[in-house]
Coordinates of C-alpha atoms and ligand atoms in Angstrom, one line a residue:
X1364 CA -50.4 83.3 -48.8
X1365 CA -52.0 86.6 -48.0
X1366 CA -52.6 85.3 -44.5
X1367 CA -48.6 84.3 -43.7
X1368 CA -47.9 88.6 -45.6
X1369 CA -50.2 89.6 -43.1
X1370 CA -48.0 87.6 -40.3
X1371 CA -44.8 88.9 -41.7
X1372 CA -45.6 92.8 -41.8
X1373 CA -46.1 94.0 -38.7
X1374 CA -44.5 96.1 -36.2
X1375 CA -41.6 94.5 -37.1
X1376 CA -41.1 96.5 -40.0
X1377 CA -42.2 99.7 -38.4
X1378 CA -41.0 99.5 -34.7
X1379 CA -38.4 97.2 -34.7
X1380 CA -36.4 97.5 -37.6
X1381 CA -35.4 101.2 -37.3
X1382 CA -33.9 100.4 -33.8
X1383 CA -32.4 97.0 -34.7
X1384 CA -30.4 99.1 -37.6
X1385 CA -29.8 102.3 -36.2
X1386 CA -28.3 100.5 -32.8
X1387 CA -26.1 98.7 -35.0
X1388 CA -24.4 101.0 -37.1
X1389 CA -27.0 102.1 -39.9
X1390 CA -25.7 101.8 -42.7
X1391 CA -23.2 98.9 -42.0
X1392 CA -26.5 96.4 -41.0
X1393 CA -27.8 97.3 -44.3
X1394 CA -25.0 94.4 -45.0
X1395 CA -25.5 91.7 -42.8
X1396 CA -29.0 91.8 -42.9
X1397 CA -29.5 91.3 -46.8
X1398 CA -27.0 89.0 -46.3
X1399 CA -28.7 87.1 -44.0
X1400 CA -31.9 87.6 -45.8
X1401 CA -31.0 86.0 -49.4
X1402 CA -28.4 83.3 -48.2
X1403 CA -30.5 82.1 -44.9
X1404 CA -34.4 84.4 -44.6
X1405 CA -35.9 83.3 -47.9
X1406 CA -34.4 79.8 -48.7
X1407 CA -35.5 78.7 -45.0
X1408 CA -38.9 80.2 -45.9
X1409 CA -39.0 77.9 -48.6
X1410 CA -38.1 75.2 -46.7
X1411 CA -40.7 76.3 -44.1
X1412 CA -43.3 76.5 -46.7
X1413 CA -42.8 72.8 -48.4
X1414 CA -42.4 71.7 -45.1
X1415 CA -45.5 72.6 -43.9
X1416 CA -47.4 71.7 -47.1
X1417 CA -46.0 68.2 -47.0
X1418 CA -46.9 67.4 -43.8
X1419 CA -50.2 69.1 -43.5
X1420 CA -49.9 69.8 -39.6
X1421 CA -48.6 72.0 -37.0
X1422 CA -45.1 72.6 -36.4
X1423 CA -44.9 70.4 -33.3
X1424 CA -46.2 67.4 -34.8
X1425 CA -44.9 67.9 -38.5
X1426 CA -41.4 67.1 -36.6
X1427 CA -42.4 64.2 -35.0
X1428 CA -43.0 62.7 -38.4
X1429 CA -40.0 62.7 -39.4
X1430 CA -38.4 61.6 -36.1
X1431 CA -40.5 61.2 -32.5
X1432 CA -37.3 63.1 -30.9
X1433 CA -36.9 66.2 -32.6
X1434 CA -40.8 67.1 -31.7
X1435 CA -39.4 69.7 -29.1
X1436 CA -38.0 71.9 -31.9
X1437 CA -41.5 72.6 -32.9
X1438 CA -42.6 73.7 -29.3
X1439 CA -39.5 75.4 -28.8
X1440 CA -40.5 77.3 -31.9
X1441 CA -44.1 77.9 -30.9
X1442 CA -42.9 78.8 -26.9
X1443 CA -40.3 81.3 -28.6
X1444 CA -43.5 82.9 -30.8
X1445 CA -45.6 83.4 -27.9
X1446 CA -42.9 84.7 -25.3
X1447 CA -42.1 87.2 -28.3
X1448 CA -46.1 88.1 -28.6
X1449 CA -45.9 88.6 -24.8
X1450 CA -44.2 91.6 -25.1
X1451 CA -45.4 92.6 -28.9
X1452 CA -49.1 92.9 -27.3
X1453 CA -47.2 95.9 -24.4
X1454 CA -46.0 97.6 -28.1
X1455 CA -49.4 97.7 -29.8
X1456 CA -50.4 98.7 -26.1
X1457 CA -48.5 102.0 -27.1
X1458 CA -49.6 102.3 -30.1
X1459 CA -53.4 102.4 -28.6
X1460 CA -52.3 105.2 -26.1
X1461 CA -50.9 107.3 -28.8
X1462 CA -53.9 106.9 -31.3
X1463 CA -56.2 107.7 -28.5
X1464 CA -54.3 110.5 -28.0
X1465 CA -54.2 111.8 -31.8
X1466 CA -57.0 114.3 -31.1
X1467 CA -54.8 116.4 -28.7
X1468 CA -51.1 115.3 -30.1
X1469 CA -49.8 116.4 -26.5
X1470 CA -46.2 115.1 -27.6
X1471 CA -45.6 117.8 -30.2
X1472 CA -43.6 119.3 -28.1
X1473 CA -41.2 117.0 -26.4
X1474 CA -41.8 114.0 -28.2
X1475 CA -38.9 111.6 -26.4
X1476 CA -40.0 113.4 -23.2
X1477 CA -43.6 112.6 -23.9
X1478 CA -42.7 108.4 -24.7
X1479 CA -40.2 108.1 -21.6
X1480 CA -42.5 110.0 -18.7
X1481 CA -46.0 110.1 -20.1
X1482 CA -46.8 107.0 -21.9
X1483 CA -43.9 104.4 -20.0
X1484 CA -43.0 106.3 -16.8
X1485 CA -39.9 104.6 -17.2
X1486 CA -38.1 103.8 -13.7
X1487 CA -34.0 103.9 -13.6
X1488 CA -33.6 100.1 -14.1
X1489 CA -35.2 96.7 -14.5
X1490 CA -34.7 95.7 -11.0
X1491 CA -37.0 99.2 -10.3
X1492 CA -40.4 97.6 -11.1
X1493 CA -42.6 100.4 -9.6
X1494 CA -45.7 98.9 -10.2
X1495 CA -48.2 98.3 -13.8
X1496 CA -48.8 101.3 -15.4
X1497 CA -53.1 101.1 -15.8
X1498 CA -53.7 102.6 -19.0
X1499 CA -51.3 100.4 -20.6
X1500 CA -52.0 97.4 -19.1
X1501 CA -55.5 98.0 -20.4
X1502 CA -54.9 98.8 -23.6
X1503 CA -52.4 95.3 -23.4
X1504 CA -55.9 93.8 -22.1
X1505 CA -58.0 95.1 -24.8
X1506 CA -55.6 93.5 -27.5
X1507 CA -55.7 90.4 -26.4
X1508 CA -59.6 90.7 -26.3
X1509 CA -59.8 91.5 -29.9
X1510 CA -57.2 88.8 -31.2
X1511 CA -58.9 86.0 -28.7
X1512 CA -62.3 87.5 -30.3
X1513 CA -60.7 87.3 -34.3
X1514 CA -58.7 84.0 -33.9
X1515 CA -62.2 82.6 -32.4
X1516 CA -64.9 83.7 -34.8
X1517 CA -63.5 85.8 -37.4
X1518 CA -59.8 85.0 -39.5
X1519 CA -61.7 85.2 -42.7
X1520 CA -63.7 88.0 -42.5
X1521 CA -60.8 90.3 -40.5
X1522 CA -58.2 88.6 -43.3
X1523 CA -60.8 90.7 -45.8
X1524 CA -60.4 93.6 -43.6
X1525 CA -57.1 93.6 -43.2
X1526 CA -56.4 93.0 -47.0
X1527 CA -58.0 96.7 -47.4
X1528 CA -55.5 98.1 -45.2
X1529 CA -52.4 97.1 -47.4
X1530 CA -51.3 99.8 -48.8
X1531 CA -52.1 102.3 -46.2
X1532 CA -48.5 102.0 -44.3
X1533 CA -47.2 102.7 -48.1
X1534 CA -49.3 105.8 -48.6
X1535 CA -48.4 107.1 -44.6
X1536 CA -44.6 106.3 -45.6
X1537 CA -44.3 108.1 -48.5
X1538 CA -46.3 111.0 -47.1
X1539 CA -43.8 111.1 -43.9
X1540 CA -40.8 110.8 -45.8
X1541 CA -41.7 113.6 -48.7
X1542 CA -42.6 115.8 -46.0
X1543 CA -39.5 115.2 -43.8
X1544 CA -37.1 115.4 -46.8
X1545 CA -37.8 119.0 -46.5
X1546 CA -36.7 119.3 -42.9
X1547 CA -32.6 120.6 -43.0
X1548 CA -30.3 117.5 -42.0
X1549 CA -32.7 114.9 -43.1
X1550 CA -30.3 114.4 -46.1
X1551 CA -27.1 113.4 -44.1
X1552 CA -29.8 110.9 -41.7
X1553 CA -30.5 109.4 -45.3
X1554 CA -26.5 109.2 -46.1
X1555 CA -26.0 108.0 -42.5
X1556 CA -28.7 105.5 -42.8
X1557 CA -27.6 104.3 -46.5
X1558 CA -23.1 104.3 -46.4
X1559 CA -22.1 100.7 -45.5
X1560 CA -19.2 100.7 -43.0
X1561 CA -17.0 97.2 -43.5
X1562 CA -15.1 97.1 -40.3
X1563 CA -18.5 96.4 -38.9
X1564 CA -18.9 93.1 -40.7
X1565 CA -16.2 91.7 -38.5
X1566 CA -18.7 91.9 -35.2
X1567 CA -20.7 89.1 -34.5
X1568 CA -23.3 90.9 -32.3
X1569 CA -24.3 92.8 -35.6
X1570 CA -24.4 89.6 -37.9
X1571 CA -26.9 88.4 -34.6
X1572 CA -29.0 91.6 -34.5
X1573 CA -29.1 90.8 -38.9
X1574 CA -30.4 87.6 -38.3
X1575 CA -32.6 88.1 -35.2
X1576 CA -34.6 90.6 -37.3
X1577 CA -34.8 88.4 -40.2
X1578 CA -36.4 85.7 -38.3
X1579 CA -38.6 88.5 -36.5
X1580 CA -39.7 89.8 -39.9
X1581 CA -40.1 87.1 -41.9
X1582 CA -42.2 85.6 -39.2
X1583 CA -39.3 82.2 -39.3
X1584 CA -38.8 80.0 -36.4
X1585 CA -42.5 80.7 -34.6
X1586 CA -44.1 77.6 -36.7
X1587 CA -46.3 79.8 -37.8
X1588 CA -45.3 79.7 -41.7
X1589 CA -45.2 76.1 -41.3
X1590 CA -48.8 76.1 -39.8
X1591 CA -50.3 78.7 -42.8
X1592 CA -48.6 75.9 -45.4
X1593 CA -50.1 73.7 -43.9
X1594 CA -53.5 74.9 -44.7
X1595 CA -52.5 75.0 -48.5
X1596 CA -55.3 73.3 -50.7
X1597 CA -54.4 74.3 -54.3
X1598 CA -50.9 74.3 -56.3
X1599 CA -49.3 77.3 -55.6
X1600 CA -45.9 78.0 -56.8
X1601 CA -44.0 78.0 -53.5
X1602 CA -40.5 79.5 -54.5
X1603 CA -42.1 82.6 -55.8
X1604 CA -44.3 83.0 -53.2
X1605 CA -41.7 82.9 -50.3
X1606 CA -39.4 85.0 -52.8
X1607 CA -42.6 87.3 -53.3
X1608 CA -43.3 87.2 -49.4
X1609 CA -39.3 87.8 -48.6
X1610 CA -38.3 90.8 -50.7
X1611 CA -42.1 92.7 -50.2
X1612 CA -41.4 92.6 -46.4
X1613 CA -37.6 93.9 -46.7
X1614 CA -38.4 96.4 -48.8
X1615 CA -41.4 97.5 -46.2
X1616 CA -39.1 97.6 -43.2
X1617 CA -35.9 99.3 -45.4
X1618 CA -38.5 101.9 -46.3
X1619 CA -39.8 103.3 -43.0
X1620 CA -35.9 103.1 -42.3
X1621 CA -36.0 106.2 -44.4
X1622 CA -38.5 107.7 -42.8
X1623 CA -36.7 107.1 -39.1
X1624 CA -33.2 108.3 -40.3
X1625 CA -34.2 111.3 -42.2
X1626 CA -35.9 112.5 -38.9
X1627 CA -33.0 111.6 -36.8
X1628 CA -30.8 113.2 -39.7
X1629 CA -33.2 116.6 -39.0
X1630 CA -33.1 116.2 -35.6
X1631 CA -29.5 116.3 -35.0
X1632 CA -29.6 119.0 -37.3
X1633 CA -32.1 121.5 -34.8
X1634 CA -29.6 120.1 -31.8
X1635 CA -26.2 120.4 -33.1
X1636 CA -25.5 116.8 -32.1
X1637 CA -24.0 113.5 -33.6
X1638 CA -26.1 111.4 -35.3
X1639 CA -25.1 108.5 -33.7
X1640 CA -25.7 110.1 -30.1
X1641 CA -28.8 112.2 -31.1
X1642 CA -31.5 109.9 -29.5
X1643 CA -30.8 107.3 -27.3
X1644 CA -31.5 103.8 -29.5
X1645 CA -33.3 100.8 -28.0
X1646 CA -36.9 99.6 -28.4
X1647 CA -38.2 103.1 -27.9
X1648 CA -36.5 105.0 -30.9
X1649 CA -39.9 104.4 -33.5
X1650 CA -42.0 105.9 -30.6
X1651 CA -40.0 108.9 -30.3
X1652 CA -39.5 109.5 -34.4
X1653 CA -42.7 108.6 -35.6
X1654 CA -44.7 111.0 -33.4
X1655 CA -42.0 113.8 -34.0
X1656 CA -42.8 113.1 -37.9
X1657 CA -45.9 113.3 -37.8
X1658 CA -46.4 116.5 -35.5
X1659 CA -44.9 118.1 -38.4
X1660 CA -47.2 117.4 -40.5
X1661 CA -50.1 119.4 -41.6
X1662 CA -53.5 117.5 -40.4
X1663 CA -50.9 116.2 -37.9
X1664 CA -54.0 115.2 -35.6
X1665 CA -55.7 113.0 -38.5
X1666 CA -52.4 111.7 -39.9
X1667 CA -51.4 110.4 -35.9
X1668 CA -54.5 108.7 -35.6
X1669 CA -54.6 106.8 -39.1
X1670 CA -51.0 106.3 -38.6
X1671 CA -51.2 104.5 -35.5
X1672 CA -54.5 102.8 -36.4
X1673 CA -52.4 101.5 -38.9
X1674 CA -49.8 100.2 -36.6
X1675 CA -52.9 98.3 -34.8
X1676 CA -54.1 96.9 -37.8
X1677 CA -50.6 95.5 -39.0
X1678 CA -49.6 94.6 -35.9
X1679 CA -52.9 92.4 -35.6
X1680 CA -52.6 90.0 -38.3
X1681 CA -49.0 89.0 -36.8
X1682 CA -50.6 88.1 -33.6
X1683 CA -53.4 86.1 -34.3
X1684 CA -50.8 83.9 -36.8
X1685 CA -48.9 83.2 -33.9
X1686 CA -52.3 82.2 -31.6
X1687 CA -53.3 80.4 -34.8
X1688 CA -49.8 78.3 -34.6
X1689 CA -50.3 77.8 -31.1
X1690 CA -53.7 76.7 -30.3
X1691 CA -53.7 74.4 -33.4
X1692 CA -50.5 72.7 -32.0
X1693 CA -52.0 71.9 -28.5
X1694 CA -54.8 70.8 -30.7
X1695 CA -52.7 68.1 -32.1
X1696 CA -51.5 67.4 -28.8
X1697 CA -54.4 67.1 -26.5
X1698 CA -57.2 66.6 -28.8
X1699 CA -59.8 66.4 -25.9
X1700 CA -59.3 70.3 -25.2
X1701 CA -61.7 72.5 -27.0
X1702 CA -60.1 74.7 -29.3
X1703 CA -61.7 77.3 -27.5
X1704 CA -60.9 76.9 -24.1
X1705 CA -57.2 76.1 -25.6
X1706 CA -57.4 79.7 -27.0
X1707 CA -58.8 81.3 -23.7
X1708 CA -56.4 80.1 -21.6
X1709 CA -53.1 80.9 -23.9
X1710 CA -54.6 85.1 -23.9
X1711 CA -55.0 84.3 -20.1
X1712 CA -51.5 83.8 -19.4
X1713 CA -50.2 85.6 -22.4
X1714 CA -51.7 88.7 -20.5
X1715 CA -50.5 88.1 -17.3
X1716 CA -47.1 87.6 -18.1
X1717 CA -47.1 90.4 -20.4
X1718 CA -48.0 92.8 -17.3
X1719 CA -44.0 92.4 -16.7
X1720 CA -43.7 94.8 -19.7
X1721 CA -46.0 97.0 -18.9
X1722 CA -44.7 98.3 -15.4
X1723 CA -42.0 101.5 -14.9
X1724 CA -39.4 99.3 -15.8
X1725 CA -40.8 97.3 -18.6
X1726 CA -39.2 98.4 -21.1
X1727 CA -35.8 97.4 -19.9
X1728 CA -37.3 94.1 -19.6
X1729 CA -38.4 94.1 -23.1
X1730 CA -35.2 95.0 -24.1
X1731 CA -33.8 92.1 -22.6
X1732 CA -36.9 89.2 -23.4
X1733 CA -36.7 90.2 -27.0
X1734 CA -32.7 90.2 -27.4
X1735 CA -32.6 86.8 -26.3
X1736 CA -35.8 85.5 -27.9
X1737 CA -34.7 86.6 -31.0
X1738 CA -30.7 86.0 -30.8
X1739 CA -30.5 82.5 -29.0
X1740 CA -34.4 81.6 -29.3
X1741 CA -35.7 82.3 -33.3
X1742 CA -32.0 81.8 -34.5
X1743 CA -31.8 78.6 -32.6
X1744 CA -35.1 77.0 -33.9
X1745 CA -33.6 78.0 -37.2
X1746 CA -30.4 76.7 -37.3
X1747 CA -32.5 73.2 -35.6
X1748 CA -35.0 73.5 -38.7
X1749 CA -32.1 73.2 -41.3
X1750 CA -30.2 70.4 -39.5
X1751 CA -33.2 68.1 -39.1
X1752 CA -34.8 69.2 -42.3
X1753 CA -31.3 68.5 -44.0
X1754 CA -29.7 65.4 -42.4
X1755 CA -33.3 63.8 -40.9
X1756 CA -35.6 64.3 -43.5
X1757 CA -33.2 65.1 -46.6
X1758 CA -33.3 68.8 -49.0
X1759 CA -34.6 66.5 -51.7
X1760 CA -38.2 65.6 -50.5
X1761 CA -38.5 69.4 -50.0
X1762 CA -37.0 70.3 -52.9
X1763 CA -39.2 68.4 -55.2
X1764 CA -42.2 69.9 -53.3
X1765 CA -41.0 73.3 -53.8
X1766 CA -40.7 72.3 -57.4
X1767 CA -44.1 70.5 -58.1
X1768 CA -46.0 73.6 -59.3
X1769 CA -43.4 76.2 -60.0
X1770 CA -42.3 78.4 -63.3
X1771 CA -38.6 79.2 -61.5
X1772 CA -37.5 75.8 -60.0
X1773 CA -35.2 76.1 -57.0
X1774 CA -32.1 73.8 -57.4
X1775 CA -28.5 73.9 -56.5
X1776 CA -27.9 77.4 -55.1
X1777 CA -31.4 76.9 -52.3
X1778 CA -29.8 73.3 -51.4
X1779 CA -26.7 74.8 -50.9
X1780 CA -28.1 77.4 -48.6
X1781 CA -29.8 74.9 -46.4
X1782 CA -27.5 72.2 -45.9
X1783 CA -24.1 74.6 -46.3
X1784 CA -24.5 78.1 -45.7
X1785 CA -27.4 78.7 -43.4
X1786 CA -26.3 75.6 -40.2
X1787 CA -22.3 76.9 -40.9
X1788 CA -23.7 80.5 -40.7
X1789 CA -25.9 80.3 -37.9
X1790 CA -23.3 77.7 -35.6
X1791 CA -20.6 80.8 -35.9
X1792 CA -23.2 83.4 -35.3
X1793 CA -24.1 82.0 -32.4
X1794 CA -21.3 80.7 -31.2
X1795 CA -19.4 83.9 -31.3
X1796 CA -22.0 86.4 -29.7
X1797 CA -22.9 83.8 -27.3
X1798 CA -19.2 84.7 -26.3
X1799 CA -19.8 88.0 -26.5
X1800 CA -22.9 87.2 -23.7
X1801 CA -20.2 86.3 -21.5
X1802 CA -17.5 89.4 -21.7
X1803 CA -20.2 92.0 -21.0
X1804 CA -23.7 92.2 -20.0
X1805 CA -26.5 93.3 -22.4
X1806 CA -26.7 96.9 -22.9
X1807 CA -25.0 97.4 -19.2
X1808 CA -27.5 95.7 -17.8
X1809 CA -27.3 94.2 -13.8
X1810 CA -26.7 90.3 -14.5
X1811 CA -29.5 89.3 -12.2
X1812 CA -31.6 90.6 -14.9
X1813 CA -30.2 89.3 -17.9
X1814 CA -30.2 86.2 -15.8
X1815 CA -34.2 86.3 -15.3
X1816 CA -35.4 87.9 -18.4
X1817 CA -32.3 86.7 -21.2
X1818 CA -31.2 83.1 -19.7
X1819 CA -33.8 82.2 -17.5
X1820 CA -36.9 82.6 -20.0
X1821 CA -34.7 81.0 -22.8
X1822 CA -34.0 78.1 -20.6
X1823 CA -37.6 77.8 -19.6
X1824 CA -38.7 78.1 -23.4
X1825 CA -36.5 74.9 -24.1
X1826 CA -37.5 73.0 -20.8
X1827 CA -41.2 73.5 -21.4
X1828 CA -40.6 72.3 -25.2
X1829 CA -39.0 69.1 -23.9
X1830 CA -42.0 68.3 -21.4
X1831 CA -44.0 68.9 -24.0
X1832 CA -42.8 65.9 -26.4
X1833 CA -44.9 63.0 -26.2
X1834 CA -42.4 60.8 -26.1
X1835 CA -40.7 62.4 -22.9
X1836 CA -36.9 62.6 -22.8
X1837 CA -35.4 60.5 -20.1
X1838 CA -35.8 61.8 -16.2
X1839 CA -32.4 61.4 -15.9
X1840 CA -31.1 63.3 -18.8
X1841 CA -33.9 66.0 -18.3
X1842 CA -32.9 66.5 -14.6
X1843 CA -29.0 66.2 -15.6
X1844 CA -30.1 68.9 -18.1
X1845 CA -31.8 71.2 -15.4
X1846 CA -28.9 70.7 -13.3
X1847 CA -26.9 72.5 -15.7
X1848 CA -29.1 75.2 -15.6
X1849 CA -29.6 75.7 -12.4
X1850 CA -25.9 76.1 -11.6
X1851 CA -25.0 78.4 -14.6
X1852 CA -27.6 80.5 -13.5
X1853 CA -26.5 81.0 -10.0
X1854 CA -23.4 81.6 -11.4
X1855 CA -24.6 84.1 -12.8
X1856 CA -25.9 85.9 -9.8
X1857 CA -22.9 85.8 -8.1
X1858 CA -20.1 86.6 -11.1
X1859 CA -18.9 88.9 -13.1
X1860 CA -19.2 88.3 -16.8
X1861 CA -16.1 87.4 -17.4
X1862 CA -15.3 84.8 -14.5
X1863 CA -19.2 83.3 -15.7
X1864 CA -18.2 83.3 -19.3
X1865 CA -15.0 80.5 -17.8
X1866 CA -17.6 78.9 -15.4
X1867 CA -19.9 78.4 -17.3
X1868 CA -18.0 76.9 -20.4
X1869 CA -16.7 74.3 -17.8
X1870 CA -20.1 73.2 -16.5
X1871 CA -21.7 73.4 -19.9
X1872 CA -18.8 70.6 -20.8
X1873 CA -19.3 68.7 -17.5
X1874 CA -23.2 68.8 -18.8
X1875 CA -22.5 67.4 -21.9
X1876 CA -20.3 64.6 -20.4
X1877 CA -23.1 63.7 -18.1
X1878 CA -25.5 63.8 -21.4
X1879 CA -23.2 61.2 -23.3
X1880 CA -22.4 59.0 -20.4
X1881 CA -25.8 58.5 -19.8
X1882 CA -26.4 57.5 -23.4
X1883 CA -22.9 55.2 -23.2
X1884 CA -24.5 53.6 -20.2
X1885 CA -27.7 52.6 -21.5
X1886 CA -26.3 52.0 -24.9
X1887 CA -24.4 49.6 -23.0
X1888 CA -27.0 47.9 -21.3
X1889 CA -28.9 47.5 -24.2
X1890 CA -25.8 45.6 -25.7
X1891 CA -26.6 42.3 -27.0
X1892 CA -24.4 40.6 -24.2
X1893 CA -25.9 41.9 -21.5
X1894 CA -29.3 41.3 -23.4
X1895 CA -28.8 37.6 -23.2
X1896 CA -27.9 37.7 -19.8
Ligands
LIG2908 N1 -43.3 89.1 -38.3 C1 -44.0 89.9 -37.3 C2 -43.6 91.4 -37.5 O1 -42.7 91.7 -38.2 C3 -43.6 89.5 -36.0 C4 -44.5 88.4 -35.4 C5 -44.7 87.2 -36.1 C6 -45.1 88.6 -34.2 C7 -45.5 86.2 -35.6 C8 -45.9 87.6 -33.7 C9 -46.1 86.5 -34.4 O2 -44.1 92.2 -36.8

């Protein structure tokens, strides 16, 4: 239970959360996003928990118990994770490059400056690669190393470690935050970061951003809780636990929140600026405030160094649960691989295709990869989870798993949440933004990239899934499927949104024709009257 804490906090809380809610209004995600957390984040943990400790496997193949067809979920799930630790390895790559560079604190001066030209040498686009950016790309390399080395030899003693570190983020935060309360401005940051604004609620992008970061957080839709359960020997009260494991991690990420706004509250403050307009937001707004904070601080060059030590350490923990997931799943798959070798050749590629994010332009492309990963990729798996753990395997078999060693049984209200609110929540969600996809490109974006990085690697992420069944979907239907694709995405190239958003409805229907009268077809064939033919 420690272990799946140590997935959940990460840099997630610290990184990713901050950007997530200050790109979406501040205080108005405050809404969605407990929303999402108590109606879909910690019931579906639950379910993710029981599910995993009743079927004592890896995600992949605890879905092909309960139906040989609905395997792919569980790759889908574990592709997503490792697509999204792809690019989470180029972020601890940062955090290397700064705590290397504690002694000196060289961005004291222009912090943003320091993040945009020094440390990413950003280009003007994603389509301007440039070329990898060395230190970086080593530091990416030196990651991997150590969470190859610790998923290999050493989850138990580095679990002992990490356990150590747990309450350093807490004693860094508080420290930050006292000392920035005293900065003018910080205050109105706080109140900008804390007053809900309704007319937000009606957008569906920031009910996706709510749930994409739940998922993200809570580690949900990677198979990796499912995989931790599954190790479960002794009776432990589920409910609380996920409950435990669901409010601890909110209330980490809400927290540094306070930290990031009361420095962008001081900061617009010194430049006479908006709030909203004061920094630009996006994946590099905790590298810009952090550093700022803690140049301010006296011992600013220790405080840097433990900080982003810190970052390593939590960010760690999350990785390894993911190769964990991962290697333990091809395990189950191929049992004649060695674990090892498994595990050598997933940081291989893992490493090579997370040099994409480490170029000028990678953090446009990170941008993109993780919008999409987390939107239509950890939001998908989820809203698959409930339906197949709801109408395939049934809430009641979970339910009285949850139950079997608990003080605080779970009854109508989680059931309710599974079967009711989290698929009707999720199918709108998605449904909506997905439209939203079509009307205008990500962030301004140039469709060929959104097409590569957003479609394209979500497409793939399914594909590979499906090939990685057992029992292999039909050529036909697979290549029908491809088809589909294929054409939506040279669409793409050669649309605008808008007349892609109409295309691409119609052949997504045509696909789904093709789908069912393939199924009519052989259904037919397999119709008793031409079986006694
Ligand atoms: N939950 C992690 C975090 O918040 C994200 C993560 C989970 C990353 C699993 C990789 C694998 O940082």
């Amino acid at each position: 239970m420690l272990a799946a804490i140590g997935s959940a906090v990460g840099l997630g809380n610290l990184w990713r959360f901050p950007y997530i809610a200050f790109k979406n209004g501040g205080g108005a995600f405050l809404v969605p996003y407990f929303v999402a957390l108590l109606t879909t984040g910690i019931p579906l943990l639950m379910a993710e928990y029981a599910f995993g400790a009743r079927s004592k496997t890896g995600a992949p193949h605890a879905m092909r118990k309960i139906s040989p067809k609905v395997e792919w979920v569980g790759w889908w799930a574990i592709l997503t994770g490792f697509v999204i630790l792809t690019y989470y390895m180029a972020v601890m790559a940062w955090s290397w490059f700064y705590m290397i560079k504690s002694p000196s604190i060289p961005w004291a001066e222009d912090a943003k400056g320091y993040f945009f030209n020094s440390v990413l040498q950003i280009s003007d686009g994603p389509m301007q690669i440039g070329g990898i950016i060395w230190p970086l790309a080593l530091a990416t390399l030196a990651t991997w190393i150590i969470c190859y080395l610790i998923t290999r030899w050493g989850t138990k003693s580095v679990g002992a470690v990490v356990k150590w570190t747990v309450p350093l983020p807490y004693i860094l935060l508080v420290i930050l935050l006292v000392h920035g309360l005293r900065q003018m401005g910080s205050i109105e940051g706080l109140i900008y970061y804390l007053t809900p604004t309704w007319d937000v609620l009606t957008n569906p992008q920031v009910w996706m951003a709510a749930y994409g970061q739940v998922f993200f957080s809570l580690s949900l839709g990677f198979g990796v809780m499912i995989a931790y359960a599954s190790y479960l020997k002794s009776k432990e009260d589920l409910p609380w636990q996920a409950t435990f494991a669901g409010l601890a991690n909110s209330a980490t990420e809400f927290f540094a929140g306070f930290v990031v706004f009361a420095v962008l509250g001081a900061l617009a403050a010194v430049t006479s600026v908006n709030i909203t307009e004061v920094v630009a937001g996006g994946p590099g707004l905790a590298f810009v405030a952090f550093p700022m904070a803690l140049a301010a601080l006296p011992f600013a060059k220790f405080f840097s160094f433990v900080f982003f030590l810190m970052l390593l350490t939590l960010g760690i923990d999350s990785a390894f649960s993911l190769l964990e997931a991962a290697t333990t799943a091809i395990q189950d798959r191929y049992p004649k691989f060695r674990r090892g070798r498994i595990l050598f050749v997933l940081c291989l590629i893992g490493f090579l295709i997370g040099l994409l994010f480490v170029t000028n332009a990678g953090l446009y492309w990170l941008d993109i990869v993780d919008h999409w990963m987390n939107s239509y990729g950890l939001v998908g798996v989820g809203l698959a989870e409930a339906l197949i753990l709801t109408f395939l395997l049934g809430t009641k078999k979970l339910k009285s798993e949850l139950n079997a060693h608990t003080i605080r049984p779970v009854g109508l209200i989680w059931e309710l949440s599974i079967w009711f609110i989290t698929p009707i929540a999720l199918t709108v969600t998605i449904i909506l933004s997905l439209k939203g996809e079509f009307t205008s490109a990500y962030e301004g974006y140039p469709p060929i990239a959104l097409a590569i990085g957003g479609w394209g690697i979500w497409t793939l992420t399914i594909v590979l899934a499906l090939l990685l069944q057992k029992d292999k979907m039909k050529w036909a239907k697979l290549l029908g499927f491809l088809l589909i694709i294929g054409v939506v995405l040279v669409a793409m190239f050669v649309s605008t949104a808008l007349a892609m958003g109409l295309f691409g409805s119609i052949v997504l229907a045509g696909g789904l024709l093709w789908l069912l009268a393939i199924d009519w077809l052989k259904r037919k064939k397999l119709s008793p009257k031409s079986a006694t033919k």
